[in-house]
PDB file of C-alpha atoms in Angstrom:
ATOM      1  CA  GLN A   1     -37.807  -8.802 154.381  1.00 83.00           C
ATOM      2  CA  VAL A   2     -36.646 -12.499 153.276  1.00 90.00           C
ATOM      3  CA  GLN A   3     -33.231 -13.102 152.193  1.00 94.00           C
ATOM      4  CA  LEU A   4     -32.443 -16.283 150.053  1.00 95.00           C
ATOM      5  CA  VAL A   5     -28.987 -17.817 149.540  1.00 96.00           C
ATOM      6  CA  GLU A   6     -28.410 -20.838 147.286  1.00 97.00           C
ATOM      7  CA  SER A   7     -25.593 -23.190 147.113  1.00 97.00           C
ATOM      8  CA  GLY A   8     -24.688 -26.513 145.692  1.00 98.00           C
ATOM      9  CA  GLY A   9     -24.187 -25.759 141.866  1.00 97.00           C
ATOM     10  CA  GLY A  10     -21.270 -27.116 139.911  1.00 97.00           C
ATOM     11  CA  LEU A  11     -20.080 -29.168 136.896  1.00 98.00           C
ATOM     12  CA  VAL A  12     -21.489 -32.825 136.479  1.00 98.00           C
ATOM     13  CA  GLN A  13     -21.444 -35.337 133.863  1.00 98.00           C
ATOM     14  CA  ALA A  14     -24.820 -36.326 132.050  1.00 98.00           C
ATOM     15  CA  GLY A  15     -26.565 -38.917 134.262  1.00 98.00           C
ATOM     16  CA  GLY A  16     -24.990 -37.517 137.320  1.00 98.00           C
ATOM     17  CA  SER A  17     -26.708 -35.976 140.464  1.00 98.00           C
ATOM     18  CA  LEU A  18     -26.657 -32.718 142.342  1.00 98.00           C
ATOM     19  CA  ILE A  19     -28.479 -31.323 145.276  1.00 98.00           C
ATOM     20  CA  LEU A  20     -29.164 -27.773 145.379  1.00 98.00           C
ATOM     21  CA  SER A  21     -29.918 -25.880 148.703  1.00 98.00           C
ATOM     22  CA  CYS A  22     -31.404 -22.542 149.639  1.00 97.00           C
ATOM     23  CA  VAL A  23     -31.012 -20.847 153.140  1.00 96.00           C
ATOM     24  CA  VAL A  24     -33.715 -18.593 154.326  1.00 94.00           C
ATOM     25  CA  SER A  25     -33.046 -15.639 156.409  1.00 91.00           C
ATOM     26  CA  GLY A  26     -34.869 -12.600 157.570  1.00 87.00           C
ATOM     27  CA  ARG A  27     -38.406 -12.547 158.732  1.00 77.00           C
ATOM     28  CA  THR A  28     -38.791 -15.341 161.151  1.00 64.00           C
ATOM     29  CA  ASP A  29     -42.653 -15.522 160.654  1.00 65.00           C
ATOM     30  CA  SER A  30     -42.573 -16.121 157.053  1.00 73.00           C
ATOM     31  CA  ARG A  31     -44.332 -19.434 156.156  1.00 87.00           C
ATOM     32  CA  TYR A  32     -43.918 -18.969 152.354  1.00 93.00           C
ATOM     33  CA  PRO A  33     -44.258 -21.443 149.562  1.00 96.00           C
ATOM     34  CA  MET A  34     -40.923 -21.581 147.753  1.00 96.00           C
ATOM     35  CA  GLY A  35     -39.590 -22.698 144.441  1.00 97.00           C
ATOM     36  CA  TRP A  36     -36.857 -23.167 141.984  1.00 98.00           C
ATOM     37  CA  PHE A  37     -36.477 -21.311 138.727  1.00 98.00           C
ATOM     38  CA  ARG A  38     -33.469 -21.760 136.026  1.00 98.00           C
ATOM     39  CA  GLN A  39     -32.110 -19.375 133.342  1.00 97.00           C
ATOM     40  CA  THR A  40     -30.201 -19.694 130.477  1.00 96.00           C
ATOM     41  CA  PRO A  41     -28.325 -17.063 128.508  1.00 92.00           C
ATOM     42  CA  GLY A  42     -30.803 -15.135 126.339  1.00 91.00           C
ATOM     43  CA  LYS A  43     -33.777 -16.474 127.882  1.00 93.00           C
ATOM     44  CA  GLY A  44     -36.430 -15.714 130.639  1.00 92.00           C
ATOM     45  CA  ARG A  45     -36.620 -17.575 134.058  1.00 95.00           C
ATOM     46  CA  GLU A  46     -38.110 -21.133 133.651  1.00 96.00           C
ATOM     47  CA  PHE A  47     -40.196 -22.530 136.410  1.00 97.00           C
ATOM     48  CA  VAL A  48     -38.692 -25.661 137.685  1.00 98.00           C
ATOM     49  CA  ALA A  49     -40.549 -26.831 140.832  1.00 98.00           C
ATOM     50  CA  ALA A  50     -42.535 -25.453 143.949  1.00 98.00           C
ATOM     51  CA  ILE A  51     -43.527 -26.644 147.253  1.00 98.00           C
ATOM     52  CA  SER A  52     -46.022 -25.496 149.716  1.00 97.00           C
ATOM     53  CA  TYR A  53     -44.892 -24.485 153.354  1.00 95.00           C
ATOM     54  CA  ASN A  54     -46.067 -27.700 154.807  1.00 95.00           C
ATOM     55  CA  GLY A  55     -44.900 -29.663 151.955  1.00 95.00           C
ATOM     56  CA  GLY A  56     -48.179 -31.077 150.960  1.00 96.00           C
ATOM     57  CA  THR A  57     -48.433 -29.673 147.461  1.00 97.00           C
ATOM     58  CA  ARG A  58     -45.733 -29.781 145.058  1.00 98.00           C
ATOM     59  CA  THR A  59     -45.662 -28.910 141.464  1.00 98.00           C
ATOM     60  CA  TYR A  60     -42.906 -29.577 138.810  1.00 98.00           C
ATOM     61  CA  THR A  61     -42.316 -28.626 135.114  1.00 98.00           C
ATOM     62  CA  GLU A  62     -42.853 -31.684 132.758  1.00 98.00           C
ATOM     63  CA  SER A  63     -39.297 -31.946 131.869  1.00 97.00           C
ATOM     64  CA  VAL A  64     -38.008 -32.518 135.339  1.00 98.00           C
ATOM     65  CA  LYS A  65     -40.671 -35.041 136.452  1.00 98.00           C
ATOM     66  CA  GLY A  66     -39.154 -38.174 137.792  1.00 98.00           C
ATOM     67  CA  ARG A  67     -35.869 -36.854 137.829  1.00 98.00           C
ATOM     68  CA  PHE A  68     -35.887 -33.937 140.315  1.00 98.00           C
ATOM     69  CA  THR A  69     -37.444 -33.625 143.731  1.00 98.00           C
ATOM     70  CA  ILE A  70     -38.233 -30.568 145.661  1.00 98.00           C
ATOM     71  CA  THR A  71     -38.134 -30.647 149.344  1.00 98.00           C
ATOM     72  CA  ARG A  72     -37.849 -28.437 152.493  1.00 97.00           C
ATOM     73  CA  ASP A  73     -36.833 -28.454 156.094  1.00 96.00           C
ATOM     74  CA  ASN A  74     -38.608 -25.609 157.898  1.00 95.00           C
ATOM     75  CA  GLY A  75     -36.685 -26.206 160.928  1.00 94.00           C
ATOM     76  CA  LYS A  76     -33.432 -25.442 159.210  1.00 95.00           C
ATOM     77  CA  ARG A  77     -35.074 -23.010 157.074  1.00 94.00           C
ATOM     78  CA  THR A  78     -33.645 -24.708 154.004  1.00 96.00           C
ATOM     79  CA  LEU A  79     -35.261 -25.435 150.643  1.00 97.00           C
ATOM     80  CA  TYR A  80     -33.555 -28.416 148.447  1.00 98.00           C
ATOM     81  CA  LEU A  81     -33.888 -29.614 144.812  1.00 98.00           C
ATOM     82  CA  ARG A  82     -32.512 -33.069 144.357  1.00 98.00           C
ATOM     83  CA  MET A  83     -31.338 -33.438 140.731  1.00 98.00           C
ATOM     84  CA  ASN A  84     -30.833 -36.872 139.197  1.00 98.00           C
ATOM     85  CA  ASN A  85     -30.239 -38.194 135.651  1.00 98.00           C
ATOM     86  CA  LEU A  86     -29.024 -34.925 134.734  1.00 98.00           C
ATOM     87  CA  LYS A  87     -28.942 -33.877 131.095  1.00 98.00           C
ATOM     88  CA  PRO A  88     -27.041 -31.152 129.220  1.00 97.00           C
ATOM     89  CA  THR A  89     -30.244 -29.327 128.693  1.00 97.00           C
ATOM     90  CA  ASP A  90     -30.628 -28.705 132.408  1.00 98.00           C
ATOM     91  CA  THR A  91     -27.529 -26.646 132.166  1.00 98.00           C
ATOM     92  CA  ALA A  92     -28.573 -23.196 133.609  1.00 98.00           C
ATOM     93  CA  VAL A  93     -28.284 -20.750 136.715  1.00 98.00           C
ATOM     94  CA  TYR A  94     -30.773 -22.047 139.211  1.00 98.00           C
ATOM     95  CA  TYR A  95     -32.617 -19.478 141.277  1.00 98.00           C
ATOM     96  CA  CYS A  96     -34.624 -19.878 144.529  1.00 97.00           C
ATOM     97  CA  HIS A  97     -37.907 -18.160 145.020  1.00 96.00           C
ATOM     98  CA  ALA A  98     -40.250 -17.382 147.531  1.00 95.00           C
ATOM     99  CA  ASP A  99     -43.688 -15.526 147.915  1.00 92.00           C
ATOM    100  CA  PRO A 100     -46.671 -15.909 150.464  1.00 92.00           C
ATOM    101  CA  GLU A 101     -48.817 -16.810 147.287  1.00 93.00           C
ATOM    102  CA  TYR A 102     -48.381 -20.165 145.738  1.00 94.00           C
ATOM    103  CA  ALA A 103     -49.882 -19.190 142.140  1.00 93.00           C
ATOM    104  CA  ALA A 104     -47.597 -16.084 142.128  1.00 92.00           C
ATOM    105  CA  LEU A 105     -44.700 -18.411 143.043  1.00 94.00           C
ATOM    106  CA  VAL A 106     -45.160 -20.563 140.106  1.00 93.00           C
ATOM    107  CA  ALA A 107     -45.688 -17.689 137.948  1.00 93.00           C
ATOM    108  CA  GLY A 108     -42.345 -16.304 138.751  1.00 90.00           C
ATOM    109  CA  THR A 109     -43.866 -13.045 139.929  1.00 90.00           C
ATOM    110  CA  GLY A 110     -43.295 -13.285 143.467  1.00 85.00           C
ATOM    111  CA  SER A 111     -41.507 -11.052 145.834  1.00 88.00           C
ATOM    112  CA  TYR A 112     -38.306 -12.814 146.826  1.00 94.00           C
ATOM    113  CA  TRP A 113     -35.331 -14.224 144.727  1.00 96.00           C
ATOM    114  CA  GLY A 114     -31.733 -15.564 145.739  1.00 97.00           C
ATOM    115  CA  GLN A 115     -28.645 -14.682 143.482  1.00 97.00           C
ATOM    116  CA  GLY A 116     -28.461 -17.951 141.417  1.00 97.00           C
ATOM    117  CA  THR A 117     -26.178 -20.837 141.474  1.00 98.00           C
ATOM    118  CA  GLN A 118     -24.790 -22.343 138.513  1.00 98.00           C
ATOM    119  CA  VAL A 119     -25.409 -26.002 137.240  1.00 98.00           C
ATOM    120  CA  SER A 120     -23.462 -27.201 134.231  1.00 98.00           C
ATOM    121  CA  VAL A 121     -23.868 -30.555 132.817  1.00 98.00           C
ATOM    122  CA  SER A 122     -21.627 -31.868 130.238  1.00 97.00           C
ATOM    123  CA  SER A 123     -22.229 -34.491 127.574  1.00 94.00           C
TER     124      SER A 123
END
């Protein structure tokens, strides 16, 4: 089993920045791609960004390109999402996601999810 715990959410003004973290625990042999999704009330989870285990492949949804950066520190078993120039439309609960297969991860059909952290951006 793999457990994911997010942190770093909060309330920020438009144009501000936040860094989300996701700590991985459980199976020490897991070398999974990981990513971030977000969800607003009444909508399904939306893909935000993904990164391969070695960091060589990164994928972003179009609306966050140039503003968000996904990174990971495998020694610390931590995934990050640096969010700059935040907009009110970025307001959502952000979820950490992991799966052995990159395609399943990006599709949001992977195996492991965190509990979510709220990001609120005021105008």
